[in-house]
Short mmCIF file of C-alpha atoms and ligand atoms in Angstrom, two decimals:
data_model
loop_
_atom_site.label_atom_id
_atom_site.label_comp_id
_atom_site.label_asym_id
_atom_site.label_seq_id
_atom_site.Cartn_x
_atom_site.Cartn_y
_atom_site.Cartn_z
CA UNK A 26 150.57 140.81 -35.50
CA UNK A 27 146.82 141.10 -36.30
CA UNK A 28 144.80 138.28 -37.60
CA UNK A 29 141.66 137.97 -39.12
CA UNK A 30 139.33 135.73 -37.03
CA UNK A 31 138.80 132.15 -38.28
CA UNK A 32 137.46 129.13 -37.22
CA UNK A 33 139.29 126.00 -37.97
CA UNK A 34 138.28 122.60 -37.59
CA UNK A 35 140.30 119.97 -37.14
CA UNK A 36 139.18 116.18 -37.33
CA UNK A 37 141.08 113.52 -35.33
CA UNK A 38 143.29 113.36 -32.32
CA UNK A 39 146.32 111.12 -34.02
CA UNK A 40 149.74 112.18 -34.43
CA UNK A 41 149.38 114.72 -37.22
CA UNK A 42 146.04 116.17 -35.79
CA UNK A 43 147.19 116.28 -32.21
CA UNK A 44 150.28 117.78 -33.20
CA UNK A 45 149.19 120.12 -35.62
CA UNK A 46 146.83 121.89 -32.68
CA UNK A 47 149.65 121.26 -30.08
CA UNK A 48 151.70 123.98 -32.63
CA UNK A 49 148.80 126.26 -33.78
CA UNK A 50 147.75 127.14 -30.14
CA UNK A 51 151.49 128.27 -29.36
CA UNK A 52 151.06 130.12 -32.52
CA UNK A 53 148.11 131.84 -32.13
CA UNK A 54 146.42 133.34 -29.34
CA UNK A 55 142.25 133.71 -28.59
CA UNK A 56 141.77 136.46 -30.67
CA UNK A 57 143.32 135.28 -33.82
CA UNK A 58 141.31 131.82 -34.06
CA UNK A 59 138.44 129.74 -33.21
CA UNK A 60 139.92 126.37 -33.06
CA UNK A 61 137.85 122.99 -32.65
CA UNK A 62 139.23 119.77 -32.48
CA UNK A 63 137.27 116.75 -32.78
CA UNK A 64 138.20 113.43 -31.91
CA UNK A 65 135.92 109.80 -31.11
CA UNK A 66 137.76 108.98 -28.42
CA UNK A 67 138.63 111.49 -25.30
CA UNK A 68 142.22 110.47 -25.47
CA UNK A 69 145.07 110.55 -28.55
CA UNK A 70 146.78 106.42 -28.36
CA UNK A 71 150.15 106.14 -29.93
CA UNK A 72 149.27 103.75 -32.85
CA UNK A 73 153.20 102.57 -32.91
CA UNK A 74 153.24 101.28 -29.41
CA UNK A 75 149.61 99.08 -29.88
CA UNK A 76 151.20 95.90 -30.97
CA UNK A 77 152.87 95.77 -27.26
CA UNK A 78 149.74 95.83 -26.23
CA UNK A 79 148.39 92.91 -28.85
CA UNK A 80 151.30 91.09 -27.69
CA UNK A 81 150.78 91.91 -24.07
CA UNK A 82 154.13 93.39 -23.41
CA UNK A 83 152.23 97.30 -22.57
CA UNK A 84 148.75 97.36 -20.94
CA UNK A 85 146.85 99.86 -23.18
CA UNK A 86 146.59 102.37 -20.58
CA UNK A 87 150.05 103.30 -20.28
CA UNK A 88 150.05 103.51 -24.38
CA UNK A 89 147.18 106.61 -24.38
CA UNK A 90 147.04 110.06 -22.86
CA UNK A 91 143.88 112.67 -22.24
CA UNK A 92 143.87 114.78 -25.09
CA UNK A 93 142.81 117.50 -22.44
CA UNK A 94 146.50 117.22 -21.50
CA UNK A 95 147.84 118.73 -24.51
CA UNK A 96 145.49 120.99 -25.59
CA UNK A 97 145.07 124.28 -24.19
CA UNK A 98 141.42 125.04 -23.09
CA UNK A 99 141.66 128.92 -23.49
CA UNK A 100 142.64 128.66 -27.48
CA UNK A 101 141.10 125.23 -28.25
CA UNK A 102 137.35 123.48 -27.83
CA UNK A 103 137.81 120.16 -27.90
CA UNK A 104 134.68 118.23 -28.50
CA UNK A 105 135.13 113.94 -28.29
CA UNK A 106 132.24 112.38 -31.21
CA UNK A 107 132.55 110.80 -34.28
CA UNK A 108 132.88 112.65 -37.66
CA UNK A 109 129.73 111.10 -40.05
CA UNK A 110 130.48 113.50 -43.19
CA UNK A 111 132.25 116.12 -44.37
CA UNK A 112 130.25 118.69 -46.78
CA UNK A 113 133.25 120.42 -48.95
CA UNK A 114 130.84 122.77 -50.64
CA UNK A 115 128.65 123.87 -47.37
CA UNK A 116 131.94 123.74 -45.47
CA UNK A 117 130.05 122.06 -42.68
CA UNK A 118 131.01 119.00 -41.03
CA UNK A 119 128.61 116.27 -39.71
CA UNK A 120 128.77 114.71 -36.16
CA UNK A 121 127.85 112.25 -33.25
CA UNK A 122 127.59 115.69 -31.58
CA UNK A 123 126.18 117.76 -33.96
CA UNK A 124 126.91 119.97 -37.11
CA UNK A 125 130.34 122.02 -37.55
CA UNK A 126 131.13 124.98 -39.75
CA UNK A 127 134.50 125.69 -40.85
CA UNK A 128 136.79 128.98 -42.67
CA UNK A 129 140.12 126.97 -42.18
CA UNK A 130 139.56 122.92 -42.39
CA UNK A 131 141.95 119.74 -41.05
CA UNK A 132 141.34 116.46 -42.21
CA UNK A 133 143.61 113.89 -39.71
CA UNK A 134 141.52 111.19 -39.65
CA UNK A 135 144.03 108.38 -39.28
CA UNK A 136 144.03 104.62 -40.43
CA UNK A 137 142.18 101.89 -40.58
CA UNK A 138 142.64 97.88 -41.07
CA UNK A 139 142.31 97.18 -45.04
CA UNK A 140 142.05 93.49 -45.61
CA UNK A 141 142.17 93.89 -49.61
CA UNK A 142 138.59 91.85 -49.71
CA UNK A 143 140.36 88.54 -48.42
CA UNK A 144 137.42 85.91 -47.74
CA UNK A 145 136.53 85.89 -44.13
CA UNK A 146 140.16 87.78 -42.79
CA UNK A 147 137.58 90.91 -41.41
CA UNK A 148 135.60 88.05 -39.53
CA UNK A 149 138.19 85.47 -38.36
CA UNK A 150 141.20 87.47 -37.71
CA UNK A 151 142.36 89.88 -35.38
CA UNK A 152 143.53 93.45 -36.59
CA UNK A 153 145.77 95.76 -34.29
CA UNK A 154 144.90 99.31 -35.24
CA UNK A 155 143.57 100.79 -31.65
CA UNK A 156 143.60 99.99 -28.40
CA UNK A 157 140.58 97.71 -28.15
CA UNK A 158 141.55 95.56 -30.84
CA UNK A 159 144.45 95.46 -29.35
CA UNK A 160 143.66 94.00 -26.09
CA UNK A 161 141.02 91.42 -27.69
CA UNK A 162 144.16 90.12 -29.71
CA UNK A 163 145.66 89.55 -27.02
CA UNK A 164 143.36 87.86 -25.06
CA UNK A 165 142.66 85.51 -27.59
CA UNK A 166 146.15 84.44 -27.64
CA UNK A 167 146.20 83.85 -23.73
CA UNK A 168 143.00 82.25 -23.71
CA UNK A 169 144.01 79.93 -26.06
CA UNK A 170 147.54 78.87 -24.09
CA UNK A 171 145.39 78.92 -20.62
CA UNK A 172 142.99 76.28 -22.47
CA UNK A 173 145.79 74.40 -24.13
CA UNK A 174 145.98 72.18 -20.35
CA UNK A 175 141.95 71.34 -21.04
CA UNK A 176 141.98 70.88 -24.55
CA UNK A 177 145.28 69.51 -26.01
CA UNK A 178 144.76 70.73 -28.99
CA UNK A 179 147.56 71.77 -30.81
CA UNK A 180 145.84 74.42 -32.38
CA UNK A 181 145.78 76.43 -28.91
CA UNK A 182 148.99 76.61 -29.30
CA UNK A 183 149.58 77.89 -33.05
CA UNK A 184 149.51 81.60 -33.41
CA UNK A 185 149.05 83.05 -37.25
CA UNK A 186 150.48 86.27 -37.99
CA UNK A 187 149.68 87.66 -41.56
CA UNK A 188 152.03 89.97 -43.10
CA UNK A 189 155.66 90.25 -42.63
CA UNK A 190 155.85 94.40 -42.97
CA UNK A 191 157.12 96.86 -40.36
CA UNK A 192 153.73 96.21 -37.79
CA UNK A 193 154.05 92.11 -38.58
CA UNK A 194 158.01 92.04 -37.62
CA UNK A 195 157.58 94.23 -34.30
CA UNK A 196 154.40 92.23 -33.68
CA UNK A 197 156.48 89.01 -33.69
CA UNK A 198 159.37 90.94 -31.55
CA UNK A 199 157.13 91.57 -28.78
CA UNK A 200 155.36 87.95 -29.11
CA UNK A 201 158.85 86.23 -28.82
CA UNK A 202 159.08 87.76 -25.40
CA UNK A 203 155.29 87.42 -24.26
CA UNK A 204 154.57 84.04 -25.34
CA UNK A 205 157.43 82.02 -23.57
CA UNK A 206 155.96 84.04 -20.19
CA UNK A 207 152.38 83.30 -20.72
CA UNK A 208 153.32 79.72 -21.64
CA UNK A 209 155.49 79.48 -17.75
CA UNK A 210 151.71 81.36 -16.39
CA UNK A 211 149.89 78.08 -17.62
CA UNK A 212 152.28 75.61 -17.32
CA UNK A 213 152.79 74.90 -21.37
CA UNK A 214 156.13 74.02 -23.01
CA UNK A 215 156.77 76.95 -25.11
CA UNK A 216 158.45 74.41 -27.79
CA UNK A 217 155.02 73.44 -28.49
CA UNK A 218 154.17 76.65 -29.58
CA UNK A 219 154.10 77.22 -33.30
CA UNK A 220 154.38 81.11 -34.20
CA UNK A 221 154.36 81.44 -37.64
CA UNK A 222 154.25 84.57 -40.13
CA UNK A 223 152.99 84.29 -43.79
CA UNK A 224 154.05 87.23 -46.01
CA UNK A 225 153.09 87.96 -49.82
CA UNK A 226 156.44 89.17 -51.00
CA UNK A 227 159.64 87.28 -52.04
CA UNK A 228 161.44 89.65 -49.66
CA UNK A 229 160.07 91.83 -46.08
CA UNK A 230 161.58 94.51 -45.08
CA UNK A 231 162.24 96.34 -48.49
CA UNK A 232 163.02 99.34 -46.98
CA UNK A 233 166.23 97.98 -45.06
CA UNK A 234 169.60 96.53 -46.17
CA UNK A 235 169.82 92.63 -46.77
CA UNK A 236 171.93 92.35 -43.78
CA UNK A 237 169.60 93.99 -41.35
CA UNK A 238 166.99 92.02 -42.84
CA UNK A 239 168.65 88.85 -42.14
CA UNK A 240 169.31 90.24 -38.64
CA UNK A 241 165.74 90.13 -37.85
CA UNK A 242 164.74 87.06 -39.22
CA UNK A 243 167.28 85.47 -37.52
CA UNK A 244 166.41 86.79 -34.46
CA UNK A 245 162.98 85.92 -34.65
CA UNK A 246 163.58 82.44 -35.83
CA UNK A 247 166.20 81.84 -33.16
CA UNK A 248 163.54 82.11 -30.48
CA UNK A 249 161.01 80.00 -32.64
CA UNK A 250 159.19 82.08 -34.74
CA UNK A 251 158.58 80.31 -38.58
CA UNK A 252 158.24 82.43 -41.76
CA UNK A 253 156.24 81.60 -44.64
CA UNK A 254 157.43 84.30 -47.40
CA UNK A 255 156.22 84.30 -50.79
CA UNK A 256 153.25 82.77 -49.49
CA UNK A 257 150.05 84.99 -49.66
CA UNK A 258 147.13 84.56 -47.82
CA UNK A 259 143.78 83.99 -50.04
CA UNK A 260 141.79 83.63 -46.95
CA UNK A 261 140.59 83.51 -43.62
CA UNK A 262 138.40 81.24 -41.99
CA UNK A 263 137.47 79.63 -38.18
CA UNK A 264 140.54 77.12 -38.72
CA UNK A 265 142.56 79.94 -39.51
CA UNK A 266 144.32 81.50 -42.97
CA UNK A 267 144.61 79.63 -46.32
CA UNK A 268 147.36 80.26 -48.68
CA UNK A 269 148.94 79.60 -51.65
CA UNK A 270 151.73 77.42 -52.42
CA UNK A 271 152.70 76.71 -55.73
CA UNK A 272 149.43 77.61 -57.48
CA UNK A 273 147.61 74.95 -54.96
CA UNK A 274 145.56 76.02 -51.73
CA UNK A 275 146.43 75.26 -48.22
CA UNK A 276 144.95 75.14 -44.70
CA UNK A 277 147.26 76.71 -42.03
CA UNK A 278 145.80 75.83 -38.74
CA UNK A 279 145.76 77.94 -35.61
CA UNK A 280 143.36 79.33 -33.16
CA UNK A 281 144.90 82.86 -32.56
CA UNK A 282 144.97 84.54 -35.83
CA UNK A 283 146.52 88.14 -36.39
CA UNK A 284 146.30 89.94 -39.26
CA UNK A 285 149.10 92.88 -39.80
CA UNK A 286 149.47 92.88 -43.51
CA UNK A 287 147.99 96.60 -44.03
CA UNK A 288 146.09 99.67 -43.16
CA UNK A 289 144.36 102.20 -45.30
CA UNK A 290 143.18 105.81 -44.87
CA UNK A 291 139.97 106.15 -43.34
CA UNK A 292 136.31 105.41 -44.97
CA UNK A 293 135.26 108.73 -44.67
CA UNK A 294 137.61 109.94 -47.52
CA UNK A 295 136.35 108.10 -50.42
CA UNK A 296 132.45 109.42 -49.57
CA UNK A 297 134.35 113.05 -49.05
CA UNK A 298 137.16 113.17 -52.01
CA UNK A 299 137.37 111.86 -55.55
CA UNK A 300 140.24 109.96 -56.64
CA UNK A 301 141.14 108.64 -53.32
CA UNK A 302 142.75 105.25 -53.26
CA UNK A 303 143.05 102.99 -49.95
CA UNK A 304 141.41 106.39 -48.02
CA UNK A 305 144.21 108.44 -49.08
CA UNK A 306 143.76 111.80 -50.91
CA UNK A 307 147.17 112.70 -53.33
CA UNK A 308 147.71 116.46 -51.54
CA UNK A 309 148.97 119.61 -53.33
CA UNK A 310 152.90 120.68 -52.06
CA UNK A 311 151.23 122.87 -49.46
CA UNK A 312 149.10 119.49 -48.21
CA UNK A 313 145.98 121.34 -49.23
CA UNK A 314 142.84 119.21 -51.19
CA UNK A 315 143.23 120.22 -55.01
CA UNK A 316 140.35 123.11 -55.36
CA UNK A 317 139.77 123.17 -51.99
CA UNK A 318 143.06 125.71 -50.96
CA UNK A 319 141.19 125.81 -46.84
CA UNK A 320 141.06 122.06 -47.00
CA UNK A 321 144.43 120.27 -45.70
CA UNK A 322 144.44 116.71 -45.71
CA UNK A 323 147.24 114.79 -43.21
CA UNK A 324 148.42 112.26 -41.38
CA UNK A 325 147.75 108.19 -42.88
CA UNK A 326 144.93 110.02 -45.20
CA UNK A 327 147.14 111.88 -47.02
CA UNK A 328 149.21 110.60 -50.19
CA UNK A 329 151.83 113.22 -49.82
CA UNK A 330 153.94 112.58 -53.30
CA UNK A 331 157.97 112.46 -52.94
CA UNK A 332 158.40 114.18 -56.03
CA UNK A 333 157.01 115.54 -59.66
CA UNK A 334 156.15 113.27 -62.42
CA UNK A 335 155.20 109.67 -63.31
CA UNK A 336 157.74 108.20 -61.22
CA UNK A 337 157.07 109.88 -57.86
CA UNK A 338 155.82 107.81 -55.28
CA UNK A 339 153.90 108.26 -51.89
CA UNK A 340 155.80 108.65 -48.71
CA UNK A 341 155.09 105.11 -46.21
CA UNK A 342 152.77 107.02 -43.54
CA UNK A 343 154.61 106.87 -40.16
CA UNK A 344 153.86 108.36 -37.13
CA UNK A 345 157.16 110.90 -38.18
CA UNK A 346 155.76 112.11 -41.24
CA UNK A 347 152.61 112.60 -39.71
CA UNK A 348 153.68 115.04 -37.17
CA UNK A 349 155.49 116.93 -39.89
CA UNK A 350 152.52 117.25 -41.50
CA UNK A 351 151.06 118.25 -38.71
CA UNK A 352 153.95 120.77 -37.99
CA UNK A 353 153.81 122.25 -41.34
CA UNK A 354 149.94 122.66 -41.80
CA UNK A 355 150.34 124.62 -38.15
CA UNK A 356 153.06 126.98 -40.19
CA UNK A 357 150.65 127.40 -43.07
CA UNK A 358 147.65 128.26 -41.53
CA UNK A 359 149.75 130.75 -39.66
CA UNK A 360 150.90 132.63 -42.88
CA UNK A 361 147.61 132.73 -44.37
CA UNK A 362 145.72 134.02 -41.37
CA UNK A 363 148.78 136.61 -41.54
CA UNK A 364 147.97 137.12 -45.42
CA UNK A 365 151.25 135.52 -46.58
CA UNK A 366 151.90 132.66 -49.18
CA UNK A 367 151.64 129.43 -47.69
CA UNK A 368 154.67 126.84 -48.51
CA UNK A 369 155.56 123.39 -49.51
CA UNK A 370 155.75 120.64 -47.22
CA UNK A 371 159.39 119.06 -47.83
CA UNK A 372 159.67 116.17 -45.79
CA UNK A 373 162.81 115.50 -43.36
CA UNK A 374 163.61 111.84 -43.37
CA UNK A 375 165.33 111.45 -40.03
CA UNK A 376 165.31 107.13 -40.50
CA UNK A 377 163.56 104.55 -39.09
CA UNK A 378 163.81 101.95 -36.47
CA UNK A 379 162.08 98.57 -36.03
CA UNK A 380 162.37 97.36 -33.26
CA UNK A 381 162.40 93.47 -31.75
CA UNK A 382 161.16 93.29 -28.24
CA UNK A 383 162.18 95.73 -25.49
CA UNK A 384 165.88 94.91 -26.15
CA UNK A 385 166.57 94.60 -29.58
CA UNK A 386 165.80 95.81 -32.97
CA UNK A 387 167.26 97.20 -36.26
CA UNK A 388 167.26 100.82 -38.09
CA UNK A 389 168.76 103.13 -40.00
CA UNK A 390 169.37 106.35 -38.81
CA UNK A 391 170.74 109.30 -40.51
CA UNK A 392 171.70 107.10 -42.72
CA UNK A 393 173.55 105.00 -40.69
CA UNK A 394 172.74 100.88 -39.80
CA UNK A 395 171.98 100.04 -35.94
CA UNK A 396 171.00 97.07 -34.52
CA UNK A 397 171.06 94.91 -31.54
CA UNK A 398 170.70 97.47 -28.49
CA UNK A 399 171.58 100.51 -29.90
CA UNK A 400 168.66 100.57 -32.42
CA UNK A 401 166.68 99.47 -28.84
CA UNK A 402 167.72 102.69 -27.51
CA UNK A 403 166.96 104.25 -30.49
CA UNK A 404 163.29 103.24 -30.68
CA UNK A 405 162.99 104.62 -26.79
CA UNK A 406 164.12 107.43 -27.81
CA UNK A 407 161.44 107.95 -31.34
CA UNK A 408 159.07 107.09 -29.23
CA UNK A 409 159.78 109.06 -26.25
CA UNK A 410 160.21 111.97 -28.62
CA UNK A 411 157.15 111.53 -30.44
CA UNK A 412 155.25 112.10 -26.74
CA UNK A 413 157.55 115.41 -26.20
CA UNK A 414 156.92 116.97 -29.18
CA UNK A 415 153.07 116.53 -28.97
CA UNK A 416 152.58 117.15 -25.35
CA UNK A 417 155.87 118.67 -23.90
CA UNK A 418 158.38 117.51 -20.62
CA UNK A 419 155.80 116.42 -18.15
CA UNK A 420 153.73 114.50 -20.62
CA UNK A 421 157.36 112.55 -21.93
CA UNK A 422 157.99 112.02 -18.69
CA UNK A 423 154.83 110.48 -17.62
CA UNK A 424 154.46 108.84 -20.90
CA UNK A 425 157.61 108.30 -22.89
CA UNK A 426 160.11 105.28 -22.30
CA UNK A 427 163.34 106.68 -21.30
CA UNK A 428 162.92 107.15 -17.54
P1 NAD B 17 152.71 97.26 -44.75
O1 NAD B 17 151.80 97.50 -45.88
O2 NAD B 17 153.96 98.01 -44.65
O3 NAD B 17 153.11 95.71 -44.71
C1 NAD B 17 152.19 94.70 -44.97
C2 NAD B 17 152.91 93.41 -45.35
O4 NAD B 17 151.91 92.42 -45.57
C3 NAD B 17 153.70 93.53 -46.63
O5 NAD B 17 154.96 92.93 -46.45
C4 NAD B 17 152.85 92.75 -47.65
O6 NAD B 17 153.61 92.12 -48.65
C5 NAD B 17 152.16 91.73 -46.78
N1 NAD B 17 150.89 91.26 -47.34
C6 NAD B 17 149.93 92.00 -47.93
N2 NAD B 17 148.91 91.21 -48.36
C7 NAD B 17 149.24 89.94 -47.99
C8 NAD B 17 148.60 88.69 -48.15
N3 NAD B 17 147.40 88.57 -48.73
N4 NAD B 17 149.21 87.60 -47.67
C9 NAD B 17 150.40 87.71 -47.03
N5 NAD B 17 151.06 88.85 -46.88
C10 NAD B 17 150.48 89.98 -47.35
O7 NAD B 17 151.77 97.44 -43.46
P2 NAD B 17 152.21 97.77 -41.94
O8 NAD B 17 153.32 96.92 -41.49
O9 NAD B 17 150.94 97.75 -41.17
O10 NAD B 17 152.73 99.25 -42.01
C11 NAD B 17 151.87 100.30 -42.45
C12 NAD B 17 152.66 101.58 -42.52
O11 NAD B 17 153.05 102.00 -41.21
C13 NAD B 17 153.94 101.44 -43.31
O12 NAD B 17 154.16 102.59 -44.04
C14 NAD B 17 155.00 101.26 -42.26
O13 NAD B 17 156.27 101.72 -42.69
C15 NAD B 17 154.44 102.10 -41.12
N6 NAD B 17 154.90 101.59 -39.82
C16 NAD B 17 156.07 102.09 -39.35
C17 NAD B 17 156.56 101.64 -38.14
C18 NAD B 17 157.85 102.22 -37.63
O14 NAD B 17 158.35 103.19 -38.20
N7 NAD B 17 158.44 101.64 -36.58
C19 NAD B 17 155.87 100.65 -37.41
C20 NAD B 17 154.67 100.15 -37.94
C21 NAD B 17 154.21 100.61 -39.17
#
């Protein structure tokens, strides 16, 4: 097989950028491609495991890997700086490191928080959307129970969680097992501790049965957690979030604050792409930029539609559709360097699992309910796959959760 030399850029190191190189380079070999990755950070964290880490359940470290570790240095340069701008027309891309040119371009530039313009929730709230903020969550939460003995102040001991979606509800499932430890640590009666979550909606969890819903709710609320649904948050300030109830505003007081009620596609998209809304670009089928057939756009910046028509939707971005992305865009470069037609992404729903703590959880799988357990096990083994597939046996087995 004979290609034609390109050079393809590819911008961030998250699960559909990481695992798009991870397939190209078994693909291709030196001579077909000139493949740069770029990435800010030198290492690729799995975004689904950082609210372990927020809840102090996972120390960071054992939630990120070297991004030298999966890529091989003979096929792929990998260059850690930030990406400033991306110049369609010059086909240049602009760095902390310097300028980029490009035949063949990637665009996996992952998430970011998205606080919908709420009053004060970017300045008094904490987000979880990398490590960092991750651990400063966290810390804020134990600093607050340590000082709870000095202060007495019952707002030490209140811990705000906005937004009741997939990243709020395994938030609160690793908090329900965290808390009650940190509280034994400094000597605090856990039943003092008020956990509560505030959600928009009538109804979390849309994407699961009633029953399974119920499930988790209960569970949470059996070990103390209160929710607050229908309830949205109109803003955020040093005493913590104010809501609405019944068209009148009201104070909820706490000291750790935690906001999980959305993420958005990176900033860079709306200076790069028209049309983009909440940094996500609506892709062709092939997951190409419209007019731009070298451009592919994946990952949480990509609106990949689940159908024709005014009533398709958006596929939720999850760490499993990423990777297909990233899968597929590997497969289409492939044909076009070999001069064939490239093809449409159709996405493989294989189900979903949210877990609750290290032992518990609920899902649906191949169309099938879990819970309790089972959907535990489950979630061990998404997650351990989602290391295997990226970065092979040894990597899993350093990194994944099943041994
Ligand atoms: P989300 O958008 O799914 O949920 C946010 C929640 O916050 C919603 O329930 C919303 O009603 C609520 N909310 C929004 N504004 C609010 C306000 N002002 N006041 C109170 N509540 C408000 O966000 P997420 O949970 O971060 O998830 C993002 C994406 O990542 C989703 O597609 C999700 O499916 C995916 N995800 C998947 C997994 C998994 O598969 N295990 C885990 C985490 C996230």
């Amino acid at each position: 097989m004979s290609f034609e030399r390109k050079k393809i850029l590819v911008l961030g190191a998250g699960y559909a950028g990481l695992q798009m190189v991870s397939d190209l380079q078994k693909k291709l070999s030196f001579q077909d491609a000139d493949i740069t990755l770029i990435n800010k950070n030198e290492y690729h964290y799995e975004s689904t495991w950082l609210h372990e880490t927020a809840a102090g359940t996972m120390e960071w470290q054992d939630g990120v890997y070297p991004i030298n570790k999966v890529i091989d240095a003979q096929k792929v340069v990998f260059v850690p700086a930030e990406v400033t701008a991306i110049n369609k027309d010059e086909q240049t891309v602009e760095t902390t490191h310097g300028n980029f040119d490009y035949d063949i371009l990637v665009v996996a530039l992952g998430f970011e928080s998205e606080t919908f313009g709420i009053d004060g929730m970017a300045d008094h709230a904490h987000s979880i959307v990398n490590p960092q903020t991750a651990v400063k969550a966290y810390r804020e939460i134990e600093e607050n129970i340590a000082n709870y003995k000095r202060s007495n102040d019952q707002k030490d001991l209140s811990i705000l969680v906005g937004g009741a979606g997939f990243t709020g509800i395994e938030y609160l499932g690793e908090l329900v097992e965290s808390v009650p430890e940190l509280c034994e640590k400094y000597g605090v009666d856990y039943n003092k501790v008020n956990i509560t979550c505030v959600e928009a909606a009538p109804k979390m969890l849309p994407m699961f049965p009633e029953n399974l819903v119920q499930y988790a709710m209960k569970f949470l609320e059996d070990r103390g957690v209160k929710f607050m649904v229908n309830t949205p948050i109109v803003a955020a300030n040093e005493d913590g979030f104010v809501v609405e109830v019944n068209d009148e505003k009201q104070q909820l007081e706490a000291n750790s604050v935690i906001w999980t009620a959305g993420v958005r596609g990176s900033k860079l998209m709306d200076e790069t792409f028209e049309g983009v809304k909440r940094g996500r670009l609506v892709v062709e089928p092939d997951l190409t930029a419209k007019g731009y057939d070298n451009i592919y756009v994946i990952g949480d910046v990509a609106a990949v539609m689940n159908g024709e028509g005014e009533n398709a939707r958006p596929y939720p971005t999850t760490a499993q559709i990423a990777m297909q992305l990233g899968e597929h865009t590997a497969k289409n470069i492939e044909l076009t360097l070999k001069g064939e037609k490239k093809e449409p992404f159709v996405f493989s729903d294989k189900g979903t699992v949210c877990s609750l703590g290290s032992n518990d959880g609920i899902g649906l799988v191949l169309g099938r309910e879990i819970k309790g357990k089972k959907a535990a096990f489950m979630k061990r083994v998404v997650d351990t796959r989602a290391v295997f597939k990226i970065g092979g046996p040894l990597l899993a087995y350093s990194k994944g959760k099943m041994f």
